[in-house]
Coordinates of C-alpha atoms in Angstrom, one line a residue:
X294 CA 0.0 0.0 0.0
X295 CA 1.3 3.5 -0.9
X296 CA -0.2 6.6 0.7
X297 CA -0.1 10.0 -1.0
X298 CA -1.4 13.5 -0.2
X299 CA -0.8 16.6 -2.2
X300 CA 1.8 14.9 -4.3
X301 CA 3.7 13.7 -1.3
X302 CA 4.3 10.0 -0.6
X303 CA 4.3 9.0 3.0
X304 CA 7.6 7.4 4.1
X305 CA 9.9 7.1 7.0
X306 CA 9.3 10.0 9.4
X307 CA 6.1 11.2 7.8
X308 CA 4.7 7.7 7.8
X309 CA 5.6 7.2 11.5
X310 CA 3.9 10.5 12.3
X311 CA 0.7 9.4 10.5
X312 CA 0.7 6.0 12.3
X313 CA 1.2 7.8 15.7
X314 CA -1.7 10.1 14.9
X315 CA -4.0 7.1 14.0
X316 CA -3.0 5.3 17.3
X317 CA -3.8 8.5 19.2
X318 CA -7.2 8.7 17.4
X319 CA -6.4 12.3 16.4
X320 CA -8.9 12.6 13.6
X321 CA -10.8 15.4 12.0
X322 CA -14.6 15.2 12.3
X323 CA -16.9 15.4 9.3
X324 CA -18.4 13.5 6.5
X325 CA -16.6 12.2 3.5
X326 CA -17.8 11.0 0.1
X327 CA -17.8 7.6 -1.5
X328 CA -17.7 7.5 -5.3
X329 CA -17.5 4.4 -7.5
X330 CA -15.7 5.0 -10.8
X331 CA -15.0 2.7 -13.6
X332 CA -11.4 4.0 -14.0
X333 CA -10.0 1.6 -16.6
X334 CA -11.7 3.4 -19.6
X335 CA -10.4 6.7 -18.2
X336 CA -6.9 5.1 -17.8
X337 CA -7.0 3.9 -21.4
X338 CA -7.9 7.4 -22.6
X339 CA -5.0 8.9 -20.7
X340 CA -2.6 6.5 -22.3
X341 CA -4.1 7.0 -25.7
X342 CA -3.5 10.8 -25.4
X343 CA 0.1 10.2 -24.1
X344 CA 1.6 7.3 -26.1
X345 CA 1.4 6.4 -29.8
X346 CA 2.6 3.1 -31.2
X347 CA 2.8 2.1 -34.9
X348 CA 3.4 -1.6 -34.3
X349 CA 6.9 -2.1 -35.7
X350 CA 8.0 -4.8 -33.2
X351 CA 7.1 -8.4 -32.4
X352 CA 6.7 -8.6 -28.6
X353 CA 6.0 -11.2 -25.9
X354 CA 4.1 -10.0 -22.8
X355 CA 3.8 -12.0 -19.6
X356 CA 1.2 -10.5 -17.1
X357 CA 2.0 -13.0 -14.4
X358 CA -1.8 -13.1 -13.8
X359 CA -1.7 -9.7 -12.1
X360 CA -3.3 -6.3 -12.4
X361 CA -1.9 -5.7 -15.9
X362 CA -4.0 -8.7 -17.1
X363 CA -7.1 -6.7 -16.0
X364 CA -6.0 -3.5 -17.6
X365 CA -4.6 -4.7 -20.9
X366 CA -7.9 -5.5 -22.7
X367 CA -8.7 -1.8 -22.3
X368 CA -5.5 -0.6 -23.9
X369 CA -4.7 -3.5 -26.3
X370 CA -5.9 -1.4 -29.3
X371 CA -3.1 1.1 -28.6
X372 CA -0.3 -1.5 -29.1
X373 CA -0.7 -2.5 -32.7
X374 CA 1.8 -4.8 -34.3
X375 CA 2.3 -8.5 -33.4
X376 CA 2.3 -9.6 -29.8
X377 CA 2.0 -12.8 -27.8
X378 CA 0.4 -13.0 -24.4
X379 CA 1.2 -15.2 -21.4
X380 CA -0.7 -15.5 -18.1
X381 CA -3.1 -12.8 -19.3
X382 CA -6.1 -13.8 -17.0
X383 CA -6.4 -12.1 -13.6
X384 CA -5.9 -14.6 -10.8
X385 CA -5.6 -13.5 -7.2
X386 CA -3.3 -16.5 -6.5
X387 CA -1.1 -15.3 -9.5
X388 CA -1.0 -18.9 -10.8
X389 CA 0.3 -20.1 -7.5
X390 CA 3.6 -18.2 -7.7
X391 CA 4.9 -14.9 -6.4
X392 CA 4.2 -12.3 -9.2
X393 CA 7.9 -11.1 -9.2
X394 CA 9.2 -10.1 -12.6
X395 CA 12.8 -10.4 -11.5
X396 CA 12.4 -14.0 -10.2
X397 CA 14.2 -16.1 -12.9
X398 CA 12.0 -19.2 -12.7
X399 CA 8.9 -17.1 -13.5
X400 CA 10.6 -15.9 -16.7
X401 CA 11.2 -19.3 -18.3
X402 CA 7.9 -19.3 -20.2
X403 CA 8.6 -15.8 -21.6
X404 CA 12.2 -16.7 -22.5
X405 CA 11.0 -19.8 -24.4
X406 CA 8.4 -17.7 -26.2
X407 CA 11.0 -15.2 -27.3
X408 CA 13.2 -18.0 -28.6
X409 CA 10.4 -19.9 -30.3
X410 CA 8.8 -16.9 -32.1
X411 CA 12.1 -15.0 -32.6
X412 CA 10.6 -12.0 -31.0
X413 CA 12.2 -8.5 -30.7
X414 CA 11.9 -8.5 -27.0
X415 CA 9.7 -9.4 -24.0
X416 CA 7.9 -7.5 -21.3
X417 CA 6.8 -8.8 -17.9
X418 CA 4.8 -7.0 -15.1
X419 CA 4.6 -7.6 -11.4
X420 CA 1.4 -8.3 -9.5
X421 CA 0.2 -4.7 -9.0
X422 CA 1.5 -3.4 -12.4
X423 CA 3.8 -0.7 -11.0
X424 CA 6.9 -2.4 -12.2
X425 CA 7.9 -3.7 -15.6
X426 CA 11.0 -5.7 -16.7
X427 CA 12.3 -6.0 -20.2
X428 CA 13.9 -9.1 -21.7
X429 CA 16.0 -8.7 -24.9
X430 CA 15.7 -10.9 -28.0
X431 CA 18.1 -13.4 -26.4
X432 CA 15.9 -13.6 -23.3
X433 CA 18.3 -11.7 -21.1
X434 CA 16.8 -9.5 -18.4
X435 CA 17.7 -5.9 -18.5
X436 CA 18.8 -4.3 -15.2
X437 CA 16.6 -1.4 -14.0
X438 CA 19.3 1.2 -14.4
X439 CA 19.9 0.1 -18.0
X440 CA 16.3 1.0 -18.8
X441 CA 16.6 4.3 -16.9
X442 CA 19.6 5.1 -19.0
X443 CA 17.6 4.4 -22.2
X444 CA 14.7 6.5 -21.1
X445 CA 17.1 9.4 -20.3
X446 CA 18.8 9.0 -23.7
X447 CA 15.5 9.0 -25.6
X448 CA 14.1 12.0 -23.8
X449 CA 17.2 13.9 -24.7
X450 CA 17.3 12.7 -28.3
X451 CA 13.6 13.0 -29.2
X452 CA 13.0 16.3 -27.4
X453 CA 16.4 17.8 -28.3
X454 CA 17.1 19.2 -24.8
X455 CA 19.0 18.6 -21.6
X456 CA 16.9 16.5 -19.2
X457 CA 16.9 15.9 -15.5
X458 CA 17.1 12.3 -14.3
X459 CA 16.9 10.7 -10.9
X460 CA 18.8 7.4 -10.3
X461 CA 18.6 5.2 -7.2
X462 CA 21.7 4.7 -5.1
X463 CA 22.4 1.2 -6.5
X464 CA 22.6 2.4 -10.1
X465 CA 25.8 2.0 -12.1
X466 CA 28.1 5.0 -11.7
X467 CA 29.3 4.4 -15.3
X468 CA 25.8 4.8 -16.6
X469 CA 25.4 8.0 -14.5
X470 CA 28.7 9.4 -15.8
X471 CA 27.7 8.7 -19.4
X472 CA 24.3 10.3 -18.9
X473 CA 25.8 13.5 -17.5
X474 CA 26.9 14.5 -21.0
X475 CA 23.2 15.2 -21.8
X476 CA 21.4 15.2 -18.5
X477 CA 21.4 16.6 -15.0
X478 CA 21.6 13.6 -12.7
X479 CA 20.3 13.3 -9.1
X480 CA 20.8 10.3 -6.8
X481 CA 18.0 9.2 -4.5
X482 CA 17.9 6.8 -1.6
X483 CA 16.4 3.5 -2.8
X484 CA 12.7 3.2 -2.3
X485 CA 9.6 4.2 -4.3
X486 CA 8.5 6.9 -1.9
X487 CA 11.9 8.5 -1.7
X488 CA 12.3 8.6 -5.5
X489 CA 8.7 9.9 -6.0
X490 CA 9.2 12.7 -3.5
X491 CA 12.5 13.8 -5.0
X492 CA 10.9 13.8 -8.5
X493 CA 8.1 16.1 -7.3
X494 CA 10.5 18.4 -5.4
X495 CA 13.1 18.6 -8.2
X496 CA 10.7 18.6 -11.2
X497 CA 12.9 15.9 -12.8
X498 CA 11.8 14.5 -16.1
X499 CA 12.5 10.8 -15.3
X500 CA 13.3 8.7 -12.3
X501 CA 14.3 5.0 -12.2
X502 CA 14.7 2.4 -9.5
X503 CA 16.7 -0.7 -10.1
X504 CA 13.8 -2.9 -9.1
X505 CA 11.8 -1.8 -12.2
X506 CA 9.9 1.2 -11.0
X507 CA 10.0 4.1 -13.5
X508 CA 8.5 7.5 -12.9
X509 CA 7.9 10.3 -15.5
X510 CA 7.0 13.9 -14.8
X511 CA 4.7 14.0 -17.8
X512 CA 2.7 11.1 -16.3
X513 CA 2.4 12.8 -12.9
X514 CA 5.2 10.8 -11.4
X515 CA 3.1 7.7 -11.2
X516 CA 4.9 4.4 -11.1
X517 CA 3.0 2.7 -13.9
X518 CA 4.6 -0.4 -15.4
X519 CA 2.2 -0.5 -18.3
X520 CA 2.9 3.1 -19.3
X521 CA 6.6 2.5 -18.9
X522 CA 6.5 -0.4 -21.3
X523 CA 4.4 1.5 -23.9
X524 CA 6.8 4.4 -23.6
X525 CA 9.8 2.2 -24.4
X526 CA 8.1 0.8 -27.5
X527 CA 7.1 4.3 -28.6
X528 CA 10.6 5.7 -27.9
X529 CA 12.2 2.9 -30.0
X530 CA 9.8 3.5 -32.9
X531 CA 10.3 7.3 -32.9
X532 CA 14.1 6.9 -32.8
X533 CA 13.8 4.2 -35.6
X534 CA 15.9 1.8 -33.5
X535 CA 15.6 -1.8 -32.3
X536 CA 16.2 -2.5 -28.7
X537 CA 19.5 -4.2 -29.6
X538 CA 20.7 -1.0 -31.4
X539 CA 19.6 1.1 -28.4
X540 CA 21.5 -1.1 -26.0
X541 CA 24.7 -0.8 -28.1
X542 CA 24.7 3.0 -27.4
X543 CA 25.2 2.4 -23.7
X544 CA 28.6 2.1 -22.1
X545 CA 29.9 -1.3 -21.0
X546 CA 29.5 -1.8 -17.2
X547 CA 30.7 -4.5 -14.8
X548 CA 28.3 -5.2 -12.0
X549 CA 28.0 -8.1 -9.6
X550 CA 24.9 -10.3 -9.4
X551 CA 22.7 -8.8 -6.6
X552 CA 22.7 -10.8 -3.4
X553 CA 21.1 -10.7 0.1
X554 CA 22.2 -11.4 3.6
X555 CA 19.6 -12.6 6.2
X556 CA 19.3 -10.1 9.0
X557 CA 16.6 -9.5 11.6
X558 CA 15.0 -6.1 11.7
X559 CA 16.5 -5.3 15.1
X560 CA 20.0 -6.2 14.0
X561 CA 20.1 -4.2 10.8
X562 CA 21.5 -1.0 12.2
X563 CA 24.0 -2.8 14.4
X564 CA 25.4 -4.5 11.3
X565 CA 25.6 -1.3 9.4
X566 CA 27.3 0.4 12.3
X567 CA 29.9 -2.4 12.5
X568 CA 30.6 -2.1 8.8
X569 CA 31.0 1.6 9.1
X570 CA 33.4 1.3 12.0
X571 CA 35.6 -1.3 10.2
X572 CA 35.7 0.7 7.0
X573 CA 36.4 4.0 8.7
X574 CA 39.4 2.4 10.4
X575 CA 40.7 1.2 7.0
X576 CA 40.4 4.8 5.7
X577 CA 37.8 3.9 3.0
X578 CA 35.7 6.7 1.6
X579 CA 32.1 6.1 2.6
X580 CA 28.7 7.2 1.5
X581 CA 26.2 6.6 4.4
X582 CA 23.1 8.1 2.7
X583 CA 21.6 4.7 2.1
X584 CA 23.2 1.9 4.3
X585 CA 26.9 1.9 3.8
X586 CA 28.6 2.3 0.4
X587 CA 32.4 1.8 0.1
X588 CA 33.9 3.9 -2.6
X589 CA 37.2 2.3 -3.9
X590 CA 39.6 3.4 -6.7
X591 CA 38.4 0.4 -8.8
X592 CA 34.7 0.6 -8.1
X593 CA 32.2 0.4 -5.2
X594 CA 30.2 -1.9 -3.1
X595 CA 27.1 -1.2 -1.1
X596 CA 25.1 -2.9 1.7
X597 CA 21.8 -1.5 2.6
X598 CA 18.9 -2.7 4.8
X599 CA 15.7 -3.7 3.1
X600 CA 12.7 -1.7 4.1
X601 CA 10.3 -4.5 3.5
X602 CA 12.2 -7.8 4.3
X603 CA 14.5 -9.1 7.0
X604 CA 17.5 -8.9 4.7
X605 CA 20.4 -6.7 3.8
X606 CA 20.8 -6.1 0.1
X607 CA 24.3 -6.2 -1.5
X608 CA 25.4 -4.5 -4.7
X609 CA 28.8 -4.0 -6.3
X610 CA 30.3 -2.4 -9.5
X611 CA 33.8 -2.2 -10.9
X612 CA 35.3 0.2 -13.4
X613 CA 36.7 -2.8 -15.3
X614 CA 36.3 -6.5 -15.3
X615 CA 39.4 -6.9 -13.0
X616 CA 38.2 -4.0 -10.9
X617 CA 35.0 -5.8 -10.2
X618 CA 36.9 -8.8 -8.9
X619 CA 38.9 -6.6 -6.6
X620 CA 35.7 -4.9 -5.3
X621 CA 34.1 -8.3 -4.6
X622 CA 37.2 -9.5 -2.7
X623 CA 37.0 -6.3 -0.6
X624 CA 33.3 -6.8 -0.1
X625 CA 33.7 -10.4 1.0
X626 CA 36.4 -9.5 3.5
X627 CA 34.2 -6.7 5.0
X628 CA 31.3 -9.1 5.4
X629 CA 33.6 -11.7 7.1
X630 CA 34.7 -9.0 9.6
X631 CA 31.3 -8.3 11.0
X632 CA 29.3 -10.3 13.5
X633 CA 26.2 -11.9 12.0
X634 CA 25.8 -14.5 14.7
X635 CA 22.7 -12.9 16.2
X636 CA 20.8 -13.0 12.8

């Protein structure tokens, strides 16, 4: 559940204050209004007025039996072209599997479809349709910051202007450095509410989270996976490029496979403090804005507490292939130096 008021998303301190007020029963008196609206036709009209698609590509789409399956029939006429659908019936059990578009076993059907039909690319949505993930014509999943980089490039290229882009703190520094040639780049703490609020405050054009949330100023900053997917298709068509050609524009990056460390909620800050102490004694340059990020001469690694699960999330990047290996060695040594015995 996400709570908004006056284009502000409740998170952290503001969410704690709201909960405290509810517990204290500090309410305004009065009568509200209840209105039932069939919003899907309105939603389709909004997309029709925002995105145009000629139908140049052959696309596979996996709805994972989620909300996108309910919305798609209302906007299918906008897509044009040739497309193939998977799990396109709404099912509150999501077919018996978690509707996570980054969970590799759930992508097998779409990968097989892409290979069988020789499709240009594939699209998969999560359960509530606020995320989308793109698979290329080889069935390889694109990282979230890769798509953020493409959205930024297309906004600059198609509108012929400098754009403002928000990246989450786990994004590739090499992508950000590349984008700075045509965009003003801001870094946000990971988390939808943090990124949404920064988008509203800064009037940025685009914001992207590595998990697959993409926000656009011209779409009111709403994290709408279906809009994000249609926008990518439209951008590729207007630029007269295939997805493969677009990806070739991006710089090479070297990132480690994301990993997690089990950690109880009450232990998260203790572990972060331990890491900070160890790295400070080593003289490592640190960024403590979102967990702990160790900035090395050959790259960086980051450990941050999840806000939704009892885990720590681990990310790493090197400036070269060998640099990434050095970063991973440093990361593993740091993890070995902390006490995880209480987790």
